Coordinates of C-alpha atoms in Angstrom, one line a residue:
X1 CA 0.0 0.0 0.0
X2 CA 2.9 2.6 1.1
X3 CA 4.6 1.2 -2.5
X4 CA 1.3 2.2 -4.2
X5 CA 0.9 5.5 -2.7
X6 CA 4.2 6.4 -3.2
X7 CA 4.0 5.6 -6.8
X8 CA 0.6 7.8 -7.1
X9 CA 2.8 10.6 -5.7
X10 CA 5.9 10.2 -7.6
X11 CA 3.7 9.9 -10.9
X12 CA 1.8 12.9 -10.1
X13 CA 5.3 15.2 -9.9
X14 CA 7.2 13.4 -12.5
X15 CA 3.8 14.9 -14.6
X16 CA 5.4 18.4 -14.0
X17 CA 8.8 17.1 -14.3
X18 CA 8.0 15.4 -17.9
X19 CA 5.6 18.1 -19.3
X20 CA 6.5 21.1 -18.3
X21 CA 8.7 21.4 -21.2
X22 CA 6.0 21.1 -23.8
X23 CA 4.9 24.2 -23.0
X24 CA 8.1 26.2 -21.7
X25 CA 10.1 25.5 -24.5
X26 CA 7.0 27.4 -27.3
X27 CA 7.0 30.4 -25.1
X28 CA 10.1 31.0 -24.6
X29 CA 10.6 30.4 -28.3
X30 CA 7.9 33.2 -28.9
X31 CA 9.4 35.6 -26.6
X32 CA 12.9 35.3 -28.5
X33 CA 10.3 36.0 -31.6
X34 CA 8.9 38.7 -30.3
X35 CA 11.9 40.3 -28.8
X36 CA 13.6 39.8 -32.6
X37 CA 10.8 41.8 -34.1
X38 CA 11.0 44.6 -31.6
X39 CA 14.6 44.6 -32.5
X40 CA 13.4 45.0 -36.1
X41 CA 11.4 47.7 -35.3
X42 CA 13.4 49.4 -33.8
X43 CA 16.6 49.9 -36.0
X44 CA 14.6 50.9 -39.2
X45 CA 12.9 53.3 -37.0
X46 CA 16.6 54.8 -36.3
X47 CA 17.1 54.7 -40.0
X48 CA 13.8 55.7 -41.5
X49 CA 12.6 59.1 -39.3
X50 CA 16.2 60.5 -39.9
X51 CA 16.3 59.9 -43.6
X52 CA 13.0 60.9 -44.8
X53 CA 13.2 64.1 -42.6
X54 CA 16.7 64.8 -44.0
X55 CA 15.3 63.9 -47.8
X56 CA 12.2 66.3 -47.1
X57 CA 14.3 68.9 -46.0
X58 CA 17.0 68.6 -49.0
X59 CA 13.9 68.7 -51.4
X60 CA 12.5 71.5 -49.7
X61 CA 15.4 74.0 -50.0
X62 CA 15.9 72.5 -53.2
X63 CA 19.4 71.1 -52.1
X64 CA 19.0 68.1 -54.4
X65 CA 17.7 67.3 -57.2
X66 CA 14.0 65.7 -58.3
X67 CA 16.1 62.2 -59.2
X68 CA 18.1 62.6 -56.3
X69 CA 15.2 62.8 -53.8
X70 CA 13.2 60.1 -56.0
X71 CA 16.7 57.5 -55.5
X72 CA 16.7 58.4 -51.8
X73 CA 13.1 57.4 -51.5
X74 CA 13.4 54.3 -53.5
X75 CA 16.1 53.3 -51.4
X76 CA 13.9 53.6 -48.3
X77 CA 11.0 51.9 -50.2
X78 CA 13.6 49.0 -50.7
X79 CA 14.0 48.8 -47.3
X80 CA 11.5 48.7 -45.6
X81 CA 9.7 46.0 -48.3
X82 CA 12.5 43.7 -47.1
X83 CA 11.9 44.7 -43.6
X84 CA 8.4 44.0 -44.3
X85 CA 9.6 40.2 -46.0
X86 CA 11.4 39.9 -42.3
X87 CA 8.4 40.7 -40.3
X88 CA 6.7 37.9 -42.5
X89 CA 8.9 35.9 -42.0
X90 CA 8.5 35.9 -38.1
X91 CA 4.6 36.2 -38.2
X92 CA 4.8 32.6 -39.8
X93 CA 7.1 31.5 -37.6
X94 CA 4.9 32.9 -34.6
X95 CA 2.1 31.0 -36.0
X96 CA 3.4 27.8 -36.2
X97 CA 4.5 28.2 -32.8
X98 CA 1.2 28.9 -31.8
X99 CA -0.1 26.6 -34.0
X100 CA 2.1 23.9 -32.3
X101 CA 1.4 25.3 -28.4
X102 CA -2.7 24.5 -29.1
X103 CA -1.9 21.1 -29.4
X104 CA 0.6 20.1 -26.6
X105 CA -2.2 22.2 -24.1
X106 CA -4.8 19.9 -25.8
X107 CA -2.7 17.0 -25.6
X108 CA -2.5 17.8 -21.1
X109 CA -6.1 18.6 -21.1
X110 CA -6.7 15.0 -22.5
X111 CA -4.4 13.9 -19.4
X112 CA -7.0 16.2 -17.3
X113 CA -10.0 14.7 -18.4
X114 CA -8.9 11.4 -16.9
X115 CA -10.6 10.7 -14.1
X116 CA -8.1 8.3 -12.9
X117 CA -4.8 6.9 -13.1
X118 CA -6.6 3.3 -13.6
X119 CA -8.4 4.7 -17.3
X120 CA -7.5 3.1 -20.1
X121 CA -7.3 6.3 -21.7
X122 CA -4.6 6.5 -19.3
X123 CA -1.9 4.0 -20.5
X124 CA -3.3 5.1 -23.9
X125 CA -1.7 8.7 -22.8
X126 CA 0.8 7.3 -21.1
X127 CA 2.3 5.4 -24.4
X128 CA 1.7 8.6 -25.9
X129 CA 4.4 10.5 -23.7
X130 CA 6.7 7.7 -23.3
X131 CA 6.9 7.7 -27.5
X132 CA 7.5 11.3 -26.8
X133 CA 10.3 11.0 -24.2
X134 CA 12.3 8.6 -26.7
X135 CA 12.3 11.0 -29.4
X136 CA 13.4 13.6 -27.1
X137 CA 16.5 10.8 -26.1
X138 CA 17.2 10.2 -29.3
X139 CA 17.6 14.0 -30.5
X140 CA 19.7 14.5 -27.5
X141 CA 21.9 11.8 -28.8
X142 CA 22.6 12.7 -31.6
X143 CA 20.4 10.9 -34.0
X144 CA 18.0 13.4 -35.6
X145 CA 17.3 10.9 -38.5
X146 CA 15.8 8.1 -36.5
X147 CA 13.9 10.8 -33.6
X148 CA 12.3 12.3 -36.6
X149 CA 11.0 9.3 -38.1
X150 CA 9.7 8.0 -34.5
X151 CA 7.7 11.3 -34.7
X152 CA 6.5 10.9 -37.8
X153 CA 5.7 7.7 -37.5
X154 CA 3.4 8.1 -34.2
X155 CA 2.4 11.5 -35.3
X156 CA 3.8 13.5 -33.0
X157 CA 5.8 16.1 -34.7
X158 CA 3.5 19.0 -32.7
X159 CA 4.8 17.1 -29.4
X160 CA 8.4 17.0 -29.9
X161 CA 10.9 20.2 -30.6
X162 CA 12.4 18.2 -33.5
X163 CA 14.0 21.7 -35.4
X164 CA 15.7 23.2 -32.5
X165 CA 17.2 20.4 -31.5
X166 CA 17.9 19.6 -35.2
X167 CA 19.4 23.1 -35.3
X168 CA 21.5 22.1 -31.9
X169 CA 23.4 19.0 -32.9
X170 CA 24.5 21.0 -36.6
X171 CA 26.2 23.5 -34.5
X172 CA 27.6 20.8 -31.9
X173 CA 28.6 18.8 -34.9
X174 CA 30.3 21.6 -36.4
X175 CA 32.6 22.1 -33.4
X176 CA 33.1 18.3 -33.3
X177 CA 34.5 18.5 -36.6
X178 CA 37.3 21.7 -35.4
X179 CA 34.9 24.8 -37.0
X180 CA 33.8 27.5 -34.7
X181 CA 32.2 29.9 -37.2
X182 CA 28.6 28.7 -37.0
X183 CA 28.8 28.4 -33.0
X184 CA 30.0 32.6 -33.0
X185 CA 27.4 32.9 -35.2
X186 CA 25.0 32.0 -32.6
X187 CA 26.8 33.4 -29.8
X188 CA 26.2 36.8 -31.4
X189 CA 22.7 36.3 -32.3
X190 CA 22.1 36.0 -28.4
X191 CA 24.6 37.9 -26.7
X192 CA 22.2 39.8 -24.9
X193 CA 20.4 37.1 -23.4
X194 CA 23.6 35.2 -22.7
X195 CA 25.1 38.3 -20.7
X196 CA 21.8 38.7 -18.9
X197 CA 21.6 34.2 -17.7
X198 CA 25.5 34.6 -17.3
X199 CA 26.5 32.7 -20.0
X200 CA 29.5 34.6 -21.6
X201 CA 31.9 31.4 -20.9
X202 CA 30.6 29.5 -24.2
X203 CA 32.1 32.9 -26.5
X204 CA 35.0 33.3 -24.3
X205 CA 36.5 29.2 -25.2
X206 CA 35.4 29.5 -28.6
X207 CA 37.4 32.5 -28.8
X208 CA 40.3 30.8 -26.8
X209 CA 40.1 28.0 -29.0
X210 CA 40.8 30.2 -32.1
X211 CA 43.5 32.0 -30.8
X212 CA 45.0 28.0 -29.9
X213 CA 44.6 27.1 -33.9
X214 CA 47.0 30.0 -34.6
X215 CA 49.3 29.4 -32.1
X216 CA 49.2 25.5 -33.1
X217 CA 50.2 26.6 -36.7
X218 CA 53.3 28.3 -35.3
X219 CA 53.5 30.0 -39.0
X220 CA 54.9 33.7 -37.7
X221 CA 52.0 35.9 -39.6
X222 CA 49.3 33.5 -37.9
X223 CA 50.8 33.8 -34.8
X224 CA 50.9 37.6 -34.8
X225 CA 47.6 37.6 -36.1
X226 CA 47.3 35.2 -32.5
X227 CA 48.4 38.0 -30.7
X228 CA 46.4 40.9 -31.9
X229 CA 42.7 38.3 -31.6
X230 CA 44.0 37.9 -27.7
X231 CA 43.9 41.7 -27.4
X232 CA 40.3 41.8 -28.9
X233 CA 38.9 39.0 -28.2
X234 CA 40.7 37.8 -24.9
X235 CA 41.7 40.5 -22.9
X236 CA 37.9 41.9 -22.6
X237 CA 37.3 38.7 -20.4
X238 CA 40.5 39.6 -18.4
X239 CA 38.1 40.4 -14.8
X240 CA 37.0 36.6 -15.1
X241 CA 39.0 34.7 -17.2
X242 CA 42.5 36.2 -16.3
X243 CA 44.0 32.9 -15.2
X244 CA 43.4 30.9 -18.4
X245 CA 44.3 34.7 -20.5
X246 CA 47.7 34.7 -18.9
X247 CA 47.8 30.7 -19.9
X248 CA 47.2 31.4 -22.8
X249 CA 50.1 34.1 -23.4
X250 CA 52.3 31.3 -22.1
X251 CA 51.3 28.9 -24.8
X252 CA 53.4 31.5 -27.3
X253 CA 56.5 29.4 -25.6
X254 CA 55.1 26.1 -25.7
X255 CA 55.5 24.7 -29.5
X256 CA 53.2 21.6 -30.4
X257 CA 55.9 19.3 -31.6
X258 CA 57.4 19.0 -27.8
X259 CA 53.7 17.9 -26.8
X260 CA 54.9 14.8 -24.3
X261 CA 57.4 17.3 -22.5
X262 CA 55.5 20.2 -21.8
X263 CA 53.4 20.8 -18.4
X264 CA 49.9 19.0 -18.3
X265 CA 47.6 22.3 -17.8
X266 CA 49.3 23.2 -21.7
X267 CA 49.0 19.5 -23.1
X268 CA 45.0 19.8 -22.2
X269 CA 45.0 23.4 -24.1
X270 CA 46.6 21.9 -27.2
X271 CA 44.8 18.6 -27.0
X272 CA 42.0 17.9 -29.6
X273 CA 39.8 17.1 -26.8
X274 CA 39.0 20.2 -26.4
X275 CA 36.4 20.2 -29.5
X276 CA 34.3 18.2 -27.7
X277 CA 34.9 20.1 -24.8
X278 CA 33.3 22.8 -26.4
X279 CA 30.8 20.5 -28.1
X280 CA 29.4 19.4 -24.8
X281 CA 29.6 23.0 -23.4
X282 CA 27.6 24.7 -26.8
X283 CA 24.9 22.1 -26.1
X284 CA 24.3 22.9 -22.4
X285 CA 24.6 26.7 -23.0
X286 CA 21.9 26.2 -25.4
X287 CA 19.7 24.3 -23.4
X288 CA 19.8 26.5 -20.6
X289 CA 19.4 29.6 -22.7
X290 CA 15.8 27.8 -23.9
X291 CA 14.7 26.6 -21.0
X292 CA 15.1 23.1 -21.7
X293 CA 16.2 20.4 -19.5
X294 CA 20.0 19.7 -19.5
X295 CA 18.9 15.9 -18.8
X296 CA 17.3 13.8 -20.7
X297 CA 13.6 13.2 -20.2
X298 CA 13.6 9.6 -20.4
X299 CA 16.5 9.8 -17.5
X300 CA 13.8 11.7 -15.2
X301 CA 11.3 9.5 -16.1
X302 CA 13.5 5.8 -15.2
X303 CA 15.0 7.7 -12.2
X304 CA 11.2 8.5 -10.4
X305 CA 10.1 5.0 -11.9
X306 CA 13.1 2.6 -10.3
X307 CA 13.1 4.9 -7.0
X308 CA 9.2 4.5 -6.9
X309 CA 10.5 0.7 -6.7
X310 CA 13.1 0.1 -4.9
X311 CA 13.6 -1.1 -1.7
X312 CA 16.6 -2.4 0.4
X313 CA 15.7 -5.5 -0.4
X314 CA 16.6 -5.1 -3.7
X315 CA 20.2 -4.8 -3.1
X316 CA 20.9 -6.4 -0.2
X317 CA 23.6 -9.3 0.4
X318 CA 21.2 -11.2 1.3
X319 CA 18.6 -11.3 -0.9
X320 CA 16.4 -14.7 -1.4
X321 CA 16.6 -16.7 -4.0
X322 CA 12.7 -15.7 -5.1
X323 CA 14.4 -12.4 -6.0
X324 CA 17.4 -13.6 -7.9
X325 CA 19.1 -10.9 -10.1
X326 CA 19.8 -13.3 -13.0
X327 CA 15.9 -13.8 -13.6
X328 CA 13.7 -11.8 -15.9
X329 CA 10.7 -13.2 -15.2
X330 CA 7.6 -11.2 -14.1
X331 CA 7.4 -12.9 -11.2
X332 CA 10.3 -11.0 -9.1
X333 CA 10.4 -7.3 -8.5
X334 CA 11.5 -5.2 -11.4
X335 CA 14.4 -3.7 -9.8
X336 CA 15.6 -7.3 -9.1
X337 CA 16.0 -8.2 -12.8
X338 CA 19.2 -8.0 -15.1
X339 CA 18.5 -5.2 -17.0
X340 CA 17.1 -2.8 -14.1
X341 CA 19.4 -4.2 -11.2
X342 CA 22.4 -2.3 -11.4
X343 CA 20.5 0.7 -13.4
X344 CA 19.2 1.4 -9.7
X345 CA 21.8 0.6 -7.9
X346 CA 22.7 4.9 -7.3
X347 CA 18.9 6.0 -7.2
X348 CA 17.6 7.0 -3.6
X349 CA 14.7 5.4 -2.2
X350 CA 11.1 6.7 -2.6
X351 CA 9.6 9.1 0.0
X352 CA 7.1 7.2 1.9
X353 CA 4.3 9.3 4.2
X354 CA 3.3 6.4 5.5
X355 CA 5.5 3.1 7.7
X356 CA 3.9 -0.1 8.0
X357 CA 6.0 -2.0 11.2
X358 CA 5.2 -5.2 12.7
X359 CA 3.2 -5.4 16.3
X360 CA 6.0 -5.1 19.2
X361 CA 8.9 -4.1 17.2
X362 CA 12.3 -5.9 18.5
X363 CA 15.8 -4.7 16.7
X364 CA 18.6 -7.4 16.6
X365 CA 22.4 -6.5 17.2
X366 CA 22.9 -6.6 13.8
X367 CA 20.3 -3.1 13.1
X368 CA 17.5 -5.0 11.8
X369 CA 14.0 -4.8 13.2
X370 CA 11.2 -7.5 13.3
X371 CA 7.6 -8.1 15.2
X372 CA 8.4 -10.3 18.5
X373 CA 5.7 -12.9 17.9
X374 CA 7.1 -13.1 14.3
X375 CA 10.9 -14.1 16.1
X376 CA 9.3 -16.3 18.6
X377 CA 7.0 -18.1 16.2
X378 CA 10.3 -19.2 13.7
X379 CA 11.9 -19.9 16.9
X380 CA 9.7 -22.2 18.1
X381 CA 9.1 -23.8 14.7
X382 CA 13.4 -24.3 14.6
X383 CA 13.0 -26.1 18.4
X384 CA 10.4 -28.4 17.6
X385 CA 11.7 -29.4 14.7
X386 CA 15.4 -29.8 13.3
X387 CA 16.5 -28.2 16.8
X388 CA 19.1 -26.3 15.1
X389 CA 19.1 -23.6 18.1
X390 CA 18.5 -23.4 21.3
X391 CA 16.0 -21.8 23.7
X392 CA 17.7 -18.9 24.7
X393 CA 18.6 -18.3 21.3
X394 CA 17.1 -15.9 18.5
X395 CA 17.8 -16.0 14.5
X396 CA 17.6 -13.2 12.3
X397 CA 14.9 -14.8 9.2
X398 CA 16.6 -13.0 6.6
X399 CA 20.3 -13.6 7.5
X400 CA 20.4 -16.3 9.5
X401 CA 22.3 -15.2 12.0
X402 CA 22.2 -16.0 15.3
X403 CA 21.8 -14.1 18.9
X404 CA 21.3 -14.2 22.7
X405 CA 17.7 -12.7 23.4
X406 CA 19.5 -10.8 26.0
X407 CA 21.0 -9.1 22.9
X408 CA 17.6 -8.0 21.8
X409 CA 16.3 -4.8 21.9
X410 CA 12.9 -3.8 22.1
X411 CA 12.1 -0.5 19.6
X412 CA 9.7 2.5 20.8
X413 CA 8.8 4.5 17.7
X414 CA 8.2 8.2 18.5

């Protein structure tokens, strides 16, 4: 019963856990939207007043000619139709977003109108989000091909954020592959926000890593071009970065081809590792700048699950043979089995608000705690029959070890 409502529990949060990006992830996506089209705004606002006040002016004290003032209009025509194609642009985009946001709300208020956990409709749900959570593993991972045609194929290309992680792993796979241009690209695009979340380190390794390619080179124009990036790029970061900045000077001494004898903090600087370094580091920059999770979903959703189910039993040195971890059958607990046994091993144990303990609880020198009629019962069973102990002796039913029952302790629970 305690298992149960402790699974009711954990189910009902891992629900906020497990959805709560559905919706996060489309508004803050609309807010960068929006916040792109104010920025629009904005700067042909700066350009637009000015000119056609000056152009009005220069026309009206005849300062320029007819052609001249009809070319400075046409210019401004020109711009603002492909401002106008950019506002387009953004409106679709908006619209598909909202577009997309009506159906993951429709697709919780289908979880709402459940009346309980025991519906049919609910493992029909359920399957729904689980299909969900391994499209979202499998983007993570790296393998946009096969999450994309898991969503297609369950239709659930409205449930899933298949483009920006699509738009995620190019970048990461760009800086696998030693090219930074694409990830500065981004960097720049969301400066702002970055500065505000504290996120300036991402820009600050990319740039480090540049100024390493130049260095590596050792060619003497790239490494005085090396020298001239650190002042611009490098040196601005000097408040928080100053330690790996003055590193990074040092590296002028340090030349590639005497890799195995130089000091360790420059062998990791010039190591190739360091691409996926900034891999791994571009990804969760970018996850935390959208408001997604830096974990998996499917991780969440296995940790609540095997901590809903474990119990010490399930690990213990002692464990009966009905729970053996070689078996797979449904007949032992799931944490018990192969392929969950040692997935659990790390996960804490489930919350319970509620302790079921046996009638006049008795602890044994060894910690563990059983009912005294329980005790006494096996005892007397053990007397009567084999006569493997004696009277005056106690044994524990799980280990089988052996006390005094002046060892015995009797337990008062407060």
């Amino acid at each position: 019963m305690a298992a149960e409502l402790t699974t009711t529990k954990l189910n009902a949060e891992s629900h906020l856990l497990l959805d709560q990006p559905l919706l996060r992830l489309p508004h803050e996506l609309v807010r960068r939207n929006f916040k792109t089209s104010q920025r629009y705004v904005e700067r042909e606002k700066e350009y637009l007043l000015p000119a056609l006040k000056d152009s009005a002016n220069a026309s009206l004290a005849s300062a320029t000619t007819p052609e001249q003032t009809l070319a400075s209009l046409d210019a401004m025509i020109s711009r603002m139709q492909n401002f106008k194609r950019k506002l387009q642009t953004l409106h679709d985009e908006e619209q598909a977003i909202q577009a997309q946001t009506k159906k993951r709300i429709q697709h919780l208020q289908d979880l709402y109108d459940i009346p309980s956990l025991a519906d049919v409709k609910y493992d029909e749900w359920s399957r729904i989000r689980l299909d969900r959570l391994l499209v979202d593993y499998l983007l993570r991972a790296g393998y946009s091909k096969s999450g994309e045609r898991l969503a297609k194929e369950k239709g659930i290309e409205d449930l899933v954020d298949l483009d920006v992680f699509v738009q995620c792993q190019k970048i990461a796979d760009s800086l696998n592959h030693g090219e930074t241009k694409e990830a500065l690209i981004w960097c720049s695009e969301n400066r702002t926000t970055l500065k505000k979340l504290g996120q300036n380190n991402l820009e600050f390794e990319l740039r480090l890593q540049q100024y390493i390619e130049m260095i590596r080179s050792r060619v003497p124009a790239k490494v005085l071009e090396a020298t001239l990036h650190a002042r611009k790029y490098l040196v601005p970061y000097q408040a928080t970065h100053n330690e790996e900045i003055c590193r990074a000077s040092a590296l002028l001494a340090y030349s590639p081809e005497n890799f195995d004898a130089m000091p360790e903090a420059y062998k990791e600087m010039y190591s190739h590792a360091r691409w996926h370094h900034l891999s791994t580091l571009f990804i969760s920059t970018h996850h935390t700048l959208i408001s997604l999770p830096t974990r998996p979903l499917l991780h969440i959703a296995l940790s609540a699950g095997l901590s809903a189910l474990k119990t010490p039993a399930c690990h213990s040195a002692y464990a009966s043979s009905s729970s053996n971890s070689h078996s797979t059958t449904t007949k032992v607990c799931p944490i018990c089995s192969t392929e969950l046994n040692e997935l659990a091993r790390n996960v804490p144990y489930a919350h319970h608000t509620k302790s079921y303990v046996e009638s006049d609880p008795i602890v044994l020198p060894n910690g563990r705690i059983y009912g005294r009629a329980r005790l006494e019962d096996l005892q007397r069973k053990l007397v009567g029959g084999a006569g493997e102990v004696s009277g005056a002796d106690v044994r524990d039913p799980t280990t089988g070890e052996v006390f005094k029952w002046e060892e015995v302790k009797k337990v008062y629970i407060s």
